[in-house]
Coordinates of C-alpha atoms and ligand atoms in Angstrom, one line a residue:
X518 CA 113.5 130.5 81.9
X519 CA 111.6 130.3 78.5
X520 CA 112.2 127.2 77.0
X521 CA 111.2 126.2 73.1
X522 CA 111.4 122.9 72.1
X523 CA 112.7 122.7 68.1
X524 CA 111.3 120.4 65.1
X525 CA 113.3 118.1 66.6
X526 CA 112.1 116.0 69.6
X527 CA 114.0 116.8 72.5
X528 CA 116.6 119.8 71.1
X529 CA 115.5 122.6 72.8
X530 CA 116.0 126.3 72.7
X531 CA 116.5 127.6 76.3
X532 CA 116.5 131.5 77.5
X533 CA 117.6 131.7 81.0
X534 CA 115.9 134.5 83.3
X535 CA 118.9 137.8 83.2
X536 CA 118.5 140.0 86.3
X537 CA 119.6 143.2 84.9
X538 CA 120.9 145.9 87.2
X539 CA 123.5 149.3 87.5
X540 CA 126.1 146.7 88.1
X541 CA 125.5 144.8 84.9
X542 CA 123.4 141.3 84.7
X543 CA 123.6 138.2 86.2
X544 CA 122.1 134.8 85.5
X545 CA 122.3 130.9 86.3
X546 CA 123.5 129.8 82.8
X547 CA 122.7 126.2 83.9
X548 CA 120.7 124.6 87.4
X549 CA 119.7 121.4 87.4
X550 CA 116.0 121.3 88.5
X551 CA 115.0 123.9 86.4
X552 CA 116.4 122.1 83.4
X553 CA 114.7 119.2 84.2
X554 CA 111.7 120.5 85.0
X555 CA 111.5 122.6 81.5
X556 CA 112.7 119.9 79.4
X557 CA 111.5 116.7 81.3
X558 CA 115.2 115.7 80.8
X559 CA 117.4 114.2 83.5
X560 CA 120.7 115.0 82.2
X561 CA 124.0 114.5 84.0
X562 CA 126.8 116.7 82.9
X563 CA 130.2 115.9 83.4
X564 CA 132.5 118.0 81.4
X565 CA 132.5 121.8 80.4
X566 CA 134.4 123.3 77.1
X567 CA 134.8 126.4 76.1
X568 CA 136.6 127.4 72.6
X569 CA 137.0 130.9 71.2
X570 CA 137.3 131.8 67.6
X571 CA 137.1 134.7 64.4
X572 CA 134.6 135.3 62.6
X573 CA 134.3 132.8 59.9
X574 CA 135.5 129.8 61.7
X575 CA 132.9 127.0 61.4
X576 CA 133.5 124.3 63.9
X577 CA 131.8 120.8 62.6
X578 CA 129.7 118.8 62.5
X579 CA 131.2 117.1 64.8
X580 CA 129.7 113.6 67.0
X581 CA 131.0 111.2 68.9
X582 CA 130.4 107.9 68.4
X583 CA 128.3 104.4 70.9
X584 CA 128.8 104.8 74.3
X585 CA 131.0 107.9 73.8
X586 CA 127.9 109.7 72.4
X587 CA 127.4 113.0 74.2
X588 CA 125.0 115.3 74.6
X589 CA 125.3 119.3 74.9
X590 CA 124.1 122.2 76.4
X591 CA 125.4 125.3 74.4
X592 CA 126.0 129.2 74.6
X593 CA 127.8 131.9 73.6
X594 CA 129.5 134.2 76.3
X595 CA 131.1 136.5 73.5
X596 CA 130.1 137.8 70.1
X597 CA 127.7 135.5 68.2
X598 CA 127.4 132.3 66.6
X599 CA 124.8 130.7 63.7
X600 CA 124.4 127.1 66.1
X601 CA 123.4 123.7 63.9
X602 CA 122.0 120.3 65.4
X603 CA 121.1 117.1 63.1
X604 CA 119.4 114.7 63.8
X605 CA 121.1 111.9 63.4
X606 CA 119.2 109.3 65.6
X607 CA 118.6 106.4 63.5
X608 CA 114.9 105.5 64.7
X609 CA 113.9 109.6 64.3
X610 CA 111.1 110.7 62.2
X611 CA 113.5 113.5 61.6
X612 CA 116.9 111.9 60.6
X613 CA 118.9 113.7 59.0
X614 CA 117.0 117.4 59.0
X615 CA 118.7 120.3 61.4
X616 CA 117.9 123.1 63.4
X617 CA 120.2 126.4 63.6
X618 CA 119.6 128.8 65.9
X619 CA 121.5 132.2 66.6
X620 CA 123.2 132.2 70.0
X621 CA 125.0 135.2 71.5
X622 CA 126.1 137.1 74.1
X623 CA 123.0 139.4 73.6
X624 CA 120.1 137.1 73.1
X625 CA 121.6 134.3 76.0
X626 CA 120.1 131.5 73.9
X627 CA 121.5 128.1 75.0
X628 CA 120.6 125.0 72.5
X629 CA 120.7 121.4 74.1
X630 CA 121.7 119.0 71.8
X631 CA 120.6 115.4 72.6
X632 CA 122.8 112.2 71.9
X633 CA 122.6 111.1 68.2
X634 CA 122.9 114.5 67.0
X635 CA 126.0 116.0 65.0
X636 CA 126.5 119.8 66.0
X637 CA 128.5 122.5 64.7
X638 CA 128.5 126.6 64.6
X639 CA 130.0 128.9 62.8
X640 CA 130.7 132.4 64.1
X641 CA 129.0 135.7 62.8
X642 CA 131.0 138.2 64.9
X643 CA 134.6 139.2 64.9
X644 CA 135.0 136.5 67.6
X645 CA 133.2 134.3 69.7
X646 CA 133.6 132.4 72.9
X647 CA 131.4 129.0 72.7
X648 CA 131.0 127.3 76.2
X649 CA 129.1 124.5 76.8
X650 CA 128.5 121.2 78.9
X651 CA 128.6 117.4 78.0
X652 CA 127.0 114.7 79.4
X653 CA 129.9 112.3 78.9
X654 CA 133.7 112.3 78.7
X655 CA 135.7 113.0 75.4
X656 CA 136.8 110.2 73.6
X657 CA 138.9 110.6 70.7
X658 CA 139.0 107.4 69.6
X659 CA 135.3 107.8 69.3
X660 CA 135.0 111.2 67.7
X661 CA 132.8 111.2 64.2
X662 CA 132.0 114.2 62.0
X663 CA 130.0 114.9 58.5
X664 CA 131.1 117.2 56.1
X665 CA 129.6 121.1 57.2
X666 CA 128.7 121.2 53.5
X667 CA 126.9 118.3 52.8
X668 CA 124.5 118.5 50.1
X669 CA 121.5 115.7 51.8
X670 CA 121.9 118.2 54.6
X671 CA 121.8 121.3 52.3
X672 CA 122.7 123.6 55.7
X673 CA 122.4 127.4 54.8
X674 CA 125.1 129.1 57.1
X675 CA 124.7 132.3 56.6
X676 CA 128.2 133.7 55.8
X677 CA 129.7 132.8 51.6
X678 CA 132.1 130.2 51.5
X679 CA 134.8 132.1 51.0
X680 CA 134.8 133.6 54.3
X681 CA 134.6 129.6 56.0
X682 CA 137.5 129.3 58.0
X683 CA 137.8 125.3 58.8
X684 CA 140.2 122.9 59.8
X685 CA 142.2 120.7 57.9
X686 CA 140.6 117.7 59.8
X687 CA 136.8 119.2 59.5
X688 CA 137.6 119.8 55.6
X689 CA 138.3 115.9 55.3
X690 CA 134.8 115.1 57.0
X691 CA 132.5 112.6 55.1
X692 CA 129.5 113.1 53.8
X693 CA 126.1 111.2 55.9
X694 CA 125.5 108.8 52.9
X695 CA 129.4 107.9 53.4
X696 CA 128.8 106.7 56.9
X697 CA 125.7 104.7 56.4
X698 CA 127.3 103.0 53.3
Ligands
T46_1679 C1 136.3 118.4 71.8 C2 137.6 118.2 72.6 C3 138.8 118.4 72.0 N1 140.0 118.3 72.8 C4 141.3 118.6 72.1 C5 141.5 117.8 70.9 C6 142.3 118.8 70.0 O1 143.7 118.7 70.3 C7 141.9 120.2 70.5 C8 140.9 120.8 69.5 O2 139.9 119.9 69.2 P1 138.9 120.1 68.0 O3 139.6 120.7 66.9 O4 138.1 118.8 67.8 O5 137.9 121.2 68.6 P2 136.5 121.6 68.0 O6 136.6 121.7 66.5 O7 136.1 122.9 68.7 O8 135.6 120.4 68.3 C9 134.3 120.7 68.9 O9 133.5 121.3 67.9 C10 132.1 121.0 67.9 C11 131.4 122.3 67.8 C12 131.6 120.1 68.9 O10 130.4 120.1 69.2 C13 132.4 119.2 69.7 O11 132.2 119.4 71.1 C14 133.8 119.3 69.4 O12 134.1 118.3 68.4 O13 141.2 120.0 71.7 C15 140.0 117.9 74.1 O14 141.0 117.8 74.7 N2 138.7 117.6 74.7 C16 137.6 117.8 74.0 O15 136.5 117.5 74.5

């Protein structure tokens, strides 16, 4: 396992060990002790997700809100994804700067993102399947978002605007300065 931690204290970059062979490759996409003992993090997750989409689609930034607030540990099993995290933890020396990192099914890259941080991706191959773990329950009620195309945030995503494909609900995100006002 190589592990990176980013800019922002506590979002790491993990690369799991891939025992190649004539069969193909396996690895353990998540074990417990080993993610502990890289990131120092005792993390319990309880529920796994897994979404496919087109190229194009940008999912995000998405949160979710007090108690509901969630942590993830994310990857891409198919195709590839551009993969953002912002800081959004009010007492950071980093509020409100992001990380993206390139995850895909060639490079094995898997991004924890702590509590406090918005996340989103948007996929740079003709599809992707995004799979990843959270450390508490979804909670609708609770679920909070910013606008992918926020200028404070000023997030370069790679692909031109006109090839976003976003939904209706992520479209009507607010902006960061909207929900501290
Ligand atoms: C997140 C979630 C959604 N749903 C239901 C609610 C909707 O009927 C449907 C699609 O939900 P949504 O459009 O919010 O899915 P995404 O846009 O992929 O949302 C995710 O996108 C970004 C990348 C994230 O980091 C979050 O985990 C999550 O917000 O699944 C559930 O039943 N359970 C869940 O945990």
């Amino acid at each position: 396992m190589i592990v990176k931690e980013t800019k922002l204290a506590n979002c790491f970059v993990l690369e799991p060990k891939v025992f190649n062979d004539s069969r193909g490759y396996f690895l353990e996409s998540f074990n417990q002790n080993t993610f502990q003992k890289v990131t120092g993090l005792s993390v319990n997750f309880v529920q796994d997700n897994e979404s496919m989409s087109s190229k194009g689609v940008l999912r995000g930034l998405h949160f979710q809100t007090g108690e509901f607030a969630q942590a993830k540990l994310v990857r891409v099993i198919k195709g590839k994804v551009l993969d953002v995290a912002v800081d959004l933890r009010k007492d950071s020396i980093t509020y409100g700067e992001y990380v993206a990192e390139e995850l895909s099914e060639d490079n094995k890259k898997q991004l924890f993102v702590p509590r406090g941080f918005a996340h989103g991706f948007v996929v740079l191959s003709n599809t992707a399947i995004f799979s990843y773990k959270c450390d508490n329950y979804y909670n609708k009620a609770s679920e909070g978002g910013i606008i992918y195309n926020d200028k404070s945030l000023n997030i370069d995503w790679k692909l031109e605007e006109k090839d976003f494909i976003i939904s209706e609900k992520d479209l009507l995100l607010p902006t960061l300065q909207s929900i501290n006002s």
